Amino acid sequence: RYITTKSGKPYYITTPIFYVNAAPHIGHMYTMVLADVMKRWQVLKNRPAVLCTGTDEHGLKIQQAAVKADRDPQSFCDSGAEVFKQLALRANISFDYFVRTTDQSHKEAVEYAWTVLEERGYIFRSKHEGWYSISDEAFYPDSAVHIILDPRTGHKKMVSKETNNEVQWSSESNYHFRLSAFRDRLLEFYEANPEWITPAHRMRDVVAAVEEGLQDLSISRPYDRLKWAIRVPTDSSQSIYVWLDALLNYASKAGYPWPPGSKHQNWWPADVHVIGKDIVRFHCIYWPAFLMALDLPLPKRIMTHAHWTMENQKMSKSIGNVVNPFWAVDRFGVDTMRFFLIHHGGLEDDSNYDNAHIVGRYQTDLQFRLGNLASRLMNNKMHDMRIGVERYGGNPEILEQDCKECQIEMPKNLKEHNRVNWQMTKYRKMLLALPHAVDDHMRKMEPNKAVQLLMTTTYAANAFLQNQAPWDIFKTLTQGSNEDDAELLKRRLHCTMFLMAETLRLVGIMLQPFMPEKSGILLDMLLVEKDQRSFKDAQLCGDRKYGRTASPDKAGLLFPALANVT
Ligand code: ME8
């Protein structure tokens, strides 16, 4: 009911907007790369796509951090936002817009939304008491907090059960949003859209939380306490709660409220919001309720992910156990880090970060599987073999020939070659099914499984190559064999070399969203034309023109020894 599609609307995907009160860490880069990979996959499928990222700049947390840094809040935010923007650029995030909640157009959109909510009767004033966490910028009920002993100070303190962040009792008069009124509509929506949140278990948690009942939400703070915020347009003694302000970034950047005559394109609703599991409640309960109250369509999917931990504790700037993503990219290379974060990072469960894991992945997957396959196929010896294949085939259109041969089932009566034929057929079928299987994972919002599948394919390719041993066939052929055998051996050589080249081409095309630079180099090595690199080209026999001449001596450069990676 709330999901609409507008023809011609680009695929609109967002990252969370990041708090500027501390430097970014690997967790922030992870969320950015996930969104970027999902966007680039759409582009690979020739669909126009827009990615927004940005910074969350208001609130008590930022206000206090600016005071601590002895800076005025605006210049403090300017520098903080710049660092996140630099990270997005360094991580090769193909963002189209960088939104800041201090942007004038965003502020105006928030004020407008407030007025609409008020006019529609969803806002009321009353006294509010509860446990407030500055770090989370959220109120918690009694049931969501407990007392712990702070290991650092030895004193007891009250913390949120969900985030472990300290809370303080707060009592004030402010504005509330009638969240409780949306319980049934939200439940109806979840029921009608069971795949709205991925992974599925987080959907179940959200449904359970809403079923328990919703309290109305405090959405303003006295201006005396919170000065660094957007003021309530109808009452200057109050400031707007940072989460209402922040969530609206997704719509404000898409042009909300689309004033008459505005030239701003309307991308709303978002196709996907990518978020960490820590902010599910805000995106999956509050945000849809705000949108329902504003009478706007809801985002189509919420893709959530788990956390990176260090020694099994959440990597977090407040704890200080963080990895600097700029450092990691400098050390291991941008594509290695993108690959590692997606391959090893958790969507359902947390992942522990360790440099040794990065080195391990680099060596097993990138160097020994993908890199090895590329160099095996394109090194001098194999290069000769490719030329040899063309010569033996006696057909100048050798690749076309290979394509046709690939579709021919080998004759049944060739007993001695049956085992080989069977392997060939099995491998070919696997390659035929590969693009759909990878796309299926991407549709299910499982880029980790997609990239893992691409890697197991390169593993299978190396094993297949080893089994077929084309170098032995080549030797036999050059030494001379009887005519019948020679014919069969030539076909085997064709098919083996062709299937390997096709594996590299298909994997190279589909790896582009994950490792844009490395896959570009690989496709250049294979001499795949620039306009033959979209998803529709990633079909077995889908390109009959590439690789006519090989460039053998470049192969070794794809994944050099890690010590040389700068
Ligand atoms: O929550 N592992 O901003 P934020 C993986 N401003 N991802 C992590 C992570 C970790 N250890 N730590 C953080 C906010 N992230 C709000 C969002 S959106 C309208 C407002 C990721 O800077 C995760 O995706 O604290 C988290 O949701 C995001 O960084 C933003 O964290």
XYZ file of C-alpha atoms and ligand atoms in Angstrom:
597
model
C 0.000 0.000 0.000
C 2.811 2.420 0.808
C 5.211 1.213 -1.830
C 4.897 2.878 -5.183
C 7.074 2.705 -8.231
C 7.529 5.557 -10.589
C 8.688 4.719 -14.043
C 11.976 6.358 -14.905
C 12.898 6.823 -11.284
C 16.540 5.944 -10.667
C 17.456 3.283 -8.162
C 17.964 5.404 -5.063
C 20.230 4.026 -2.366
C 21.589 5.602 0.799
C 24.154 5.070 3.529
C 23.497 6.218 7.076
C 24.695 9.766 7.615
C 27.653 9.733 9.961
C 28.126 11.622 13.202
C 30.961 14.081 12.781
C 32.072 14.011 16.397
C 34.878 11.518 15.799
C 36.986 10.233 12.944
C 35.631 7.470 10.702
C 36.615 3.849 11.249
C 36.392 0.601 9.297
C 32.723 0.125 10.279
C 31.826 3.348 8.479
C 33.765 2.313 5.418
C 31.976 -1.051 5.472
C 28.534 0.496 5.370
C 29.650 2.822 2.542
C 31.141 -0.026 0.496
C 28.014 -2.166 0.923
C 25.852 0.632 -0.434
C 28.298 1.330 -3.229
C 28.432 -2.309 -4.318
C 24.632 -2.459 -4.396
C 24.510 0.731 -6.451
C 27.212 -0.357 -8.869
C 25.402 -3.663 -9.380
C 22.377 -1.728 -10.624
C 24.587 0.313 -12.923
C 26.102 -2.927 -14.201
C 22.540 -3.912 -15.083
C 22.162 -0.639 -16.966
C 19.788 0.887 -14.483
C 20.366 4.553 -13.559
C 21.197 4.715 -9.869
C 21.812 7.426 -7.309
C 23.794 6.981 -4.101
C 23.647 9.461 -1.258
C 25.921 9.559 1.721
C 26.695 12.353 4.146
C 26.975 13.554 7.703
C 24.707 13.955 10.709
C 25.757 17.206 12.290
C 23.252 18.323 14.903
C 22.594 17.241 18.464
C 23.945 17.303 21.971
C 26.722 14.897 21.152
C 28.149 17.159 18.461
C 27.521 20.276 20.550
C 29.531 18.811 23.436
C 32.302 17.511 21.170
C 32.706 20.977 19.621
C 32.964 22.557 23.082
C 35.540 19.976 24.087
C 37.550 20.705 20.945
C 37.244 24.434 21.644
C 35.683 25.023 18.227
C 32.498 26.670 17.106
C 30.055 23.919 16.085
C 29.799 24.886 12.422
C 33.525 24.846 11.726
C 33.820 21.683 13.834
C 31.193 20.066 11.567
C 32.840 21.416 8.408
C 36.082 19.626 9.230
C 34.297 16.452 10.362
C 32.209 16.301 7.189
C 35.300 16.801 5.052
C 36.979 13.744 6.595
C 33.980 11.517 5.792
C 33.861 12.903 2.273
C 37.564 12.142 1.857
C 36.934 8.597 3.072
C 34.163 8.128 0.507
C 36.519 9.316 -2.226
C 39.413 7.190 -0.996
C 37.199 4.093 -0.784
C 36.059 4.695 -4.370
C 32.435 5.154 -3.320
C 30.487 6.314 -6.364
C 28.306 8.701 -4.363
C 26.283 11.219 -6.306
C 25.449 13.475 -3.387
C 26.939 14.198 -0.018
C 24.224 15.480 2.274
C 24.901 17.478 5.428
C 22.137 18.117 7.940
C 23.419 21.692 8.274
C 22.620 22.312 4.568
C 20.045 25.069 4.221
C 17.796 23.020 1.920
C 17.759 20.173 4.423
C 16.881 22.494 7.306
C 13.993 23.916 5.317
C 12.725 20.429 4.501
C 12.815 19.470 8.204
C 10.932 22.605 9.214
C 8.372 21.898 6.547
C 7.935 18.299 7.693
C 7.477 19.482 11.279
C 4.716 21.862 10.219
C 2.934 19.133 8.278
C 3.109 16.730 11.230
C 1.775 19.411 13.535
C -1.054 20.372 11.163
C -2.086 16.765 10.876
C -2.284 16.445 14.644
C 0.615 14.029 15.104
C 2.526 16.334 17.440
C 1.480 17.277 20.985
C 3.213 18.866 23.947
C 3.659 17.112 27.292
C 6.060 16.373 30.097
C 8.611 13.734 29.298
C 10.570 11.613 31.720
C 12.922 8.819 30.915
C 16.460 7.547 30.660
C 18.359 9.556 28.064
C 21.615 8.522 26.414
C 23.564 11.397 24.887
C 25.722 8.975 22.991
C 22.723 7.263 21.365
C 20.619 10.458 21.278
C 17.713 8.347 22.491
C 15.319 7.910 25.419
C 14.920 4.453 26.900
C 12.119 3.060 29.067
C 12.896 1.438 32.466
C 12.751 -1.998 30.876
C 15.583 -1.119 28.459
C 18.185 -0.035 31.034
C 20.126 -1.688 33.840
C 22.867 -0.894 36.353
C 26.397 -2.117 35.720
C 29.737 -1.679 37.402
C 31.998 0.473 35.233
C 35.261 -1.486 34.976
C 37.207 1.726 34.341
C 35.998 3.752 37.338
C 34.726 1.039 39.664
C 31.467 3.000 40.051
C 27.958 1.822 39.314
C 26.225 3.390 36.339
C 22.943 3.047 34.483
C 23.315 1.963 30.863
C 21.130 1.009 27.914
C 20.819 -2.777 27.612
C 20.893 -2.427 23.821
C 23.978 -0.268 23.352
C 25.704 -0.349 26.769
C 25.937 3.434 26.651
C 25.376 5.466 29.810
C 21.934 6.973 30.399
C 20.763 9.778 32.693
C 17.328 10.433 34.137
C 15.803 13.328 32.321
C 12.561 15.138 32.903
C 11.375 17.951 30.675
C 8.435 19.399 28.863
C 8.652 18.937 25.129
C 6.884 17.892 21.943
C 5.903 14.328 21.207
C 5.099 12.394 18.086
C 2.076 10.066 18.264
C 4.102 6.959 17.513
C 1.665 4.738 19.429
C -1.029 5.553 16.844
C 1.007 3.738 14.158
C 1.305 0.342 15.803
C -1.364 -1.385 13.724
C -0.432 0.290 10.457
C 3.184 -0.675 10.955
C 2.287 -4.280 11.701
C 0.062 -4.382 8.638
C 2.908 -3.028 6.556
C 5.419 -5.566 7.878
C 3.004 -8.361 7.204
C 2.410 -7.220 3.639
C 6.165 -6.786 3.026
C 7.880 -9.687 4.789
C 11.160 -9.121 2.953
C 11.334 -5.448 3.775
C 14.229 -5.873 6.186
C 17.194 -8.114 5.450
C 18.485 -10.347 6.985
C 15.105 -11.808 7.927
C 15.757 -12.279 11.633
C 15.945 -8.508 12.137
C 12.470 -8.232 10.629
C 11.216 -10.650 13.262
C 12.826 -8.573 16.039
C 11.191 -5.407 14.736
C 7.764 -7.024 14.506
C 8.124 -8.360 18.049
C 9.135 -4.915 19.349
C 6.152 -3.210 17.688
C 3.754 -5.926 18.819
C 4.797 -5.196 22.400
C 3.409 -1.688 21.929
C 4.882 1.682 21.118
C 5.324 4.687 23.363
C 4.893 8.161 21.923
C 8.232 9.631 20.984
C 9.787 12.758 22.383
C 10.851 14.787 19.331
C 12.122 18.048 20.760
C 14.438 19.297 23.497
C 14.411 22.620 25.314
C 16.575 25.037 23.328
C 18.427 25.908 26.567
C 19.806 22.357 26.643
C 20.174 21.739 22.924
C 21.283 24.781 20.966
C 23.025 23.059 18.072
C 19.905 21.877 16.269
C 17.125 23.019 13.995
C 14.584 25.025 15.972
C 10.962 23.998 16.106
C 9.501 26.394 13.510
C 6.451 27.187 15.610
C 8.187 27.441 19.000
C 11.693 28.869 19.235
C 12.101 27.680 22.833
C 12.451 24.095 21.524
C 14.942 22.311 19.226
C 14.089 19.414 16.948
C 15.240 15.961 18.052
C 18.311 14.939 16.072
C 16.864 11.643 14.791
C 13.800 13.282 13.218
C 16.166 15.778 11.600
C 18.633 13.054 10.512
C 16.144 10.559 9.040
C 14.618 13.272 6.902
C 17.936 13.605 5.049
C 16.897 10.699 2.844
C 13.846 12.577 1.612
C 15.334 16.085 1.651
C 18.136 15.009 -0.676
C 15.521 13.466 -2.956
C 13.918 16.881 -3.244
C 11.287 16.734 -0.480
C 8.915 18.570 -0.260
C 9.061 19.049 -4.025
C 7.676 22.596 -4.117
C 5.686 23.434 -7.239
C 7.977 24.481 -10.064
C 11.037 22.934 -8.411
C 13.420 21.388 -10.879
C 14.603 18.849 -8.358
C 14.080 15.313 -9.541
C 11.890 13.123 -7.411
C 13.703 9.914 -6.582
C 11.534 9.062 -3.644
C 10.895 6.410 -2.368
C 14.395 5.136 -1.686
C 15.007 1.675 -3.074
C 17.341 0.726 -0.236
C 18.610 2.237 2.979
C 21.797 0.481 4.055
C 22.240 0.652 7.839
C 24.061 -0.987 10.727
C 22.105 -3.167 13.143
C 22.540 -0.496 15.828
C 20.072 1.843 14.143
C 17.339 -0.594 13.114
C 14.760 0.796 15.530
C 15.113 4.307 14.103
C 14.863 3.163 10.481
C 12.343 0.378 10.777
C 9.911 1.788 13.345
C 10.276 5.563 13.675
C 11.081 6.360 10.050
C 8.154 4.472 8.468
C 5.844 5.977 11.082
C 7.077 9.502 10.247
C 6.594 8.783 6.557
C 3.102 7.421 7.087
C 2.267 10.542 9.068
C 3.633 12.689 6.220
C 1.696 10.561 3.752
C 4.833 9.636 1.819
C 5.675 6.204 0.374
C 8.014 4.056 2.430
C 11.494 2.956 1.323
C 11.358 -0.353 -0.517
C 14.044 -2.228 1.375
C 16.132 -1.835 4.489
C 19.423 -3.670 4.228
C 20.969 -4.124 7.643
C 24.396 -5.386 8.521
C 26.205 -6.586 11.599
C 29.263 -5.031 13.184
C 32.989 -5.240 12.934
C 34.448 -6.101 16.285
C 37.936 -5.968 17.751
C 38.584 -8.847 20.093
C 34.852 -9.475 20.053
C 33.874 -5.990 21.179
C 32.049 -3.629 18.807
C 34.465 -1.336 17.024
C 33.340 2.043 18.211
C 34.722 5.510 18.507
C 33.404 5.851 22.063
C 35.373 2.742 23.127
C 38.384 3.747 21.052
C 39.096 0.269 19.613
C 38.939 1.436 16.024
C 40.862 0.795 12.823
C 41.605 3.820 10.700
C 40.226 3.077 7.216
C 42.647 5.479 5.502
C 45.507 3.518 6.990
C 44.014 0.185 5.913
C 43.454 1.385 2.344
C 46.998 2.750 2.141
C 48.389 -0.499 3.439
C 46.358 -3.064 1.503
C 44.967 -1.150 -1.461
C 41.451 0.098 -1.984
C 40.132 -2.912 -3.900
C 41.613 -5.402 -1.478
C 39.866 -3.627 1.379
C 36.568 -3.383 -0.482
C 36.795 -7.051 -1.342
C 37.773 -8.076 2.162
C 35.048 -6.038 3.869
C 32.316 -7.526 1.704
C 33.662 -11.067 1.636
C 34.482 -11.332 5.319
C 32.069 -8.778 6.795
C 28.923 -9.890 8.556
C 25.368 -9.179 7.552
C 23.779 -11.537 10.087
C 26.609 -11.925 12.596
C 29.471 -9.740 13.706
C 32.943 -10.238 12.249
C 36.202 -9.873 14.012
C 38.685 -7.590 12.310
C 42.252 -8.786 12.024
C 45.011 -7.816 9.585
C 45.944 -11.489 9.325
C 42.499 -12.179 7.815
C 43.107 -9.576 5.146
C 46.478 -11.049 4.257
C 44.921 -14.543 4.192
C 42.079 -13.537 1.875
C 44.421 -11.649 -0.366
C 46.685 -14.626 -0.759
C 44.106 -17.380 -1.125
C 41.422 -15.653 -3.157
C 43.051 -12.845 -5.027
C 46.585 -14.053 -5.650
C 46.249 -17.826 -5.760
C 42.802 -18.163 -7.320
C 41.880 -15.173 -9.450
C 45.401 -13.857 -10.051
C 46.754 -17.314 -10.690
C 44.031 -18.129 -13.187
C 44.698 -14.887 -15.029
C 48.417 -15.468 -15.210
C 48.013 -19.133 -16.131
C 45.839 -18.167 -19.031
C 47.817 -15.222 -20.172
C 51.414 -16.100 -19.468
C 53.692 -16.775 -22.351
C 53.232 -20.513 -22.479
C 49.471 -20.335 -22.529
C 49.615 -17.442 -24.896
C 51.464 -19.643 -27.342
C 48.792 -22.225 -26.791
C 46.053 -19.788 -27.632
C 47.874 -18.948 -30.835
C 48.375 -22.662 -31.260
C 44.686 -23.256 -30.850
C 43.921 -20.788 -33.574
C 46.507 -22.363 -35.828
C 45.279 -25.888 -35.216
C 41.710 -24.936 -35.618
C 42.614 -23.469 -38.946
C 39.773 -21.071 -38.463
C 40.427 -17.349 -38.230
C 37.149 -16.904 -36.313
C 38.461 -19.084 -33.571
C 36.464 -17.616 -30.743
C 33.270 -17.963 -32.661
C 34.226 -21.513 -33.331
C 34.762 -22.028 -29.607
C 31.335 -20.586 -28.923
C 29.683 -23.019 -31.255
C 31.658 -25.914 -29.909
C 30.648 -25.042 -26.432
C 27.041 -25.586 -27.313
C 27.654 -28.954 -28.921
C 27.284 -31.990 -26.700
C 30.229 -34.240 -27.337
C 29.328 -37.419 -29.281
C 28.418 -40.290 -26.956
C 30.543 -42.937 -28.691
C 33.849 -41.375 -27.762
C 34.412 -43.630 -24.789
C 37.948 -42.678 -23.923
C 36.924 -39.068 -23.744
C 33.742 -39.515 -21.769
C 35.204 -38.517 -18.431
C 36.713 -35.426 -19.951
C 33.490 -34.596 -21.768
C 31.504 -34.947 -18.619
C 33.771 -32.559 -16.744
C 33.608 -30.158 -19.644
C 29.814 -30.244 -19.743
C 29.540 -29.868 -15.994
C 31.885 -26.903 -15.972
C 30.098 -25.280 -18.887
C 26.738 -25.665 -17.142
C 28.145 -24.089 -14.021
C 29.355 -21.102 -16.033
C 26.015 -20.833 -17.813
C 24.226 -20.643 -14.460
C 26.739 -18.321 -12.796
C 25.368 -14.868 -13.773
C 21.877 -15.727 -12.610
C 23.164 -17.216 -9.357
C 25.239 -14.102 -8.592
C 22.348 -11.815 -9.486
C 20.070 -13.827 -7.244
C 22.340 -13.172 -4.264
C 22.398 -9.483 -5.097
C 18.608 -9.369 -5.305
C 18.456 -10.999 -1.891
C 20.851 -8.322 -0.597
C 23.631 -10.802 -0.017
C 26.662 -9.264 -1.715
C 28.902 -11.353 0.552
C 27.501 -14.553 -0.973
C 27.746 -13.072 -4.469
C 31.446 -12.338 -4.138
C 32.088 -15.650 -2.396
C 30.493 -17.438 -5.329
C 32.697 -15.556 -7.781
C 35.705 -16.666 -5.778
C 34.674 -20.338 -5.612
C 34.264 -20.157 -9.372
C 37.893 -19.149 -9.792
C 38.840 -22.020 -7.493
C 36.823 -24.442 -9.643
C 38.422 -22.989 -12.761
C 41.927 -23.655 -11.501
C 40.961 -27.225 -10.607
C 39.348 -27.725 -14.018
C 42.429 -26.411 -15.754
C 44.629 -28.733 -13.755
C 42.430 -31.701 -14.701
C 42.270 -30.877 -18.368
C 46.026 -30.217 -18.520
C 45.910 -28.354 -21.848
C 49.733 -28.115 -21.779
C 49.873 -31.917 -22.153
C 47.373 -31.842 -25.012
C 49.371 -29.114 -26.661
C 52.527 -31.190 -26.328
C 50.883 -34.276 -27.816
C 49.543 -32.248 -30.704
C 52.874 -30.606 -31.460
C 54.605 -33.989 -31.297
C 52.068 -35.366 -33.770
C 49.200 -37.863 -33.253
C 46.864 -39.765 -35.552
C 44.193 -37.732 -37.325
C 41.129 -38.851 -35.288
C 42.831 -38.206 -32.002
C 44.195 -34.920 -33.204
C 40.687 -33.737 -34.052
C 39.413 -34.575 -30.581
C 42.401 -33.134 -28.836
C 42.074 -29.900 -30.759
C 38.471 -29.608 -29.649
C 39.420 -30.254 -26.048
C 42.110 -27.643 -26.232
C 39.708 -25.132 -27.746
C 37.054 -25.748 -25.152
C 39.407 -25.706 -22.176
C 41.084 -22.480 -23.178
C 37.822 -20.899 -24.143
C 36.053 -21.847 -20.926
C 38.953 -20.450 -18.899
C 38.937 -17.196 -20.827
C 35.165 -17.038 -20.402
C 35.493 -17.636 -16.659
C 37.863 -14.711 -16.353
C 35.662 -12.500 -18.518
C 32.460 -13.316 -16.619
C 34.073 -13.059 -13.209
C 35.845 -9.854 -14.266
C 32.575 -8.260 -15.370
C 30.696 -9.260 -12.246
C 33.519 -8.227 -9.927
C 33.376 -4.638 -11.185
C 31.017 -3.405 -8.446
C 33.241 -4.992 -5.796
C 36.716 -4.194 -7.114
C 36.284 -1.508 -9.769
C 39.993 -0.974 -10.419
C 41.303 -4.527 -10.390
C 38.447 -5.883 -12.461
C 39.024 -3.065 -14.955
C 42.665 -4.127 -15.300
C 41.631 -7.757 -15.718
C 39.111 -6.918 -18.439
C 41.722 -4.736 -20.146
C 44.114 -7.684 -20.118
C 41.467 -9.822 -21.762
C 40.911 -7.057 -24.296
C 37.236 -6.824 -23.520
C 35.832 -3.659 -25.111
C 34.618 -0.975 -22.686
C 31.063 -1.214 -23.995
C 31.002 -4.993 -23.515
C 31.318 -4.957 -19.734
C 27.736 -4.786 -18.485
C 25.788 -7.565 -16.826
C 24.085 -8.579 -20.055
C 27.537 -9.272 -21.540
C 28.331 -11.595 -18.639
C 26.858 -14.625 -20.399
C 28.749 -17.595 -21.674
C 29.539 -16.917 -25.351
C 28.165 -13.395 -24.846
C 31.166 -11.653 -26.410
C 32.688 -13.026 -29.556
C 35.236 -10.339 -30.143
C 37.442 -10.064 -27.109
C 40.928 -11.424 -26.613
C 41.882 -11.654 -30.246
C 45.351 -10.619 -29.360
C 46.630 -11.271 -25.903
C 48.911 -9.088 -23.833
C 50.835 -11.791 -22.043
C 53.292 -9.889 -19.947
C 50.770 -7.863 -17.981
C 49.198 -10.781 -16.138
C 51.596 -10.795 -13.203
C 50.668 -7.271 -12.185
C 47.102 -7.954 -11.151
C 47.813 -9.007 -7.566
C 51.460 -8.448 -6.671
C 52.975 -9.778 -3.446
C 51.385 -7.945 -0.551
C 54.641 -6.483 0.702
C 54.732 -4.449 -2.492
C 51.201 -3.159 -2.138
C 51.370 0.490 -1.216
O 24.310 6.172 13.944
N 30.734 -2.129 12.383
O 25.906 7.500 12.960
P 27.252 6.713 13.352
C 30.020 -1.925 11.264
N 24.190 9.441 12.653
N 29.409 -0.781 10.986
C 29.519 0.217 11.871
C 30.248 0.090 13.081
C 30.884 -1.161 13.310
N 31.630 -1.390 14.376
N 30.156 1.261 13.739
C 29.397 2.078 12.956
C 24.649 7.187 13.360
N 29.021 1.457 11.843
C 23.596 8.171 12.917
C 22.890 7.640 11.687
S 21.074 7.852 9.709
C 19.750 8.814 9.424
C 21.785 8.521 11.168
C 28.195 1.960 10.731
O 28.337 7.549 12.785
C 26.766 1.463 10.856
O 26.175 1.333 9.590
O 27.305 6.399 14.797
C 26.122 2.612 11.566
O 24.769 2.496 11.410
C 26.769 3.755 10.810
O 28.137 3.362 10.753
C 26.598 5.143 11.355
O 27.158 5.294 12.608
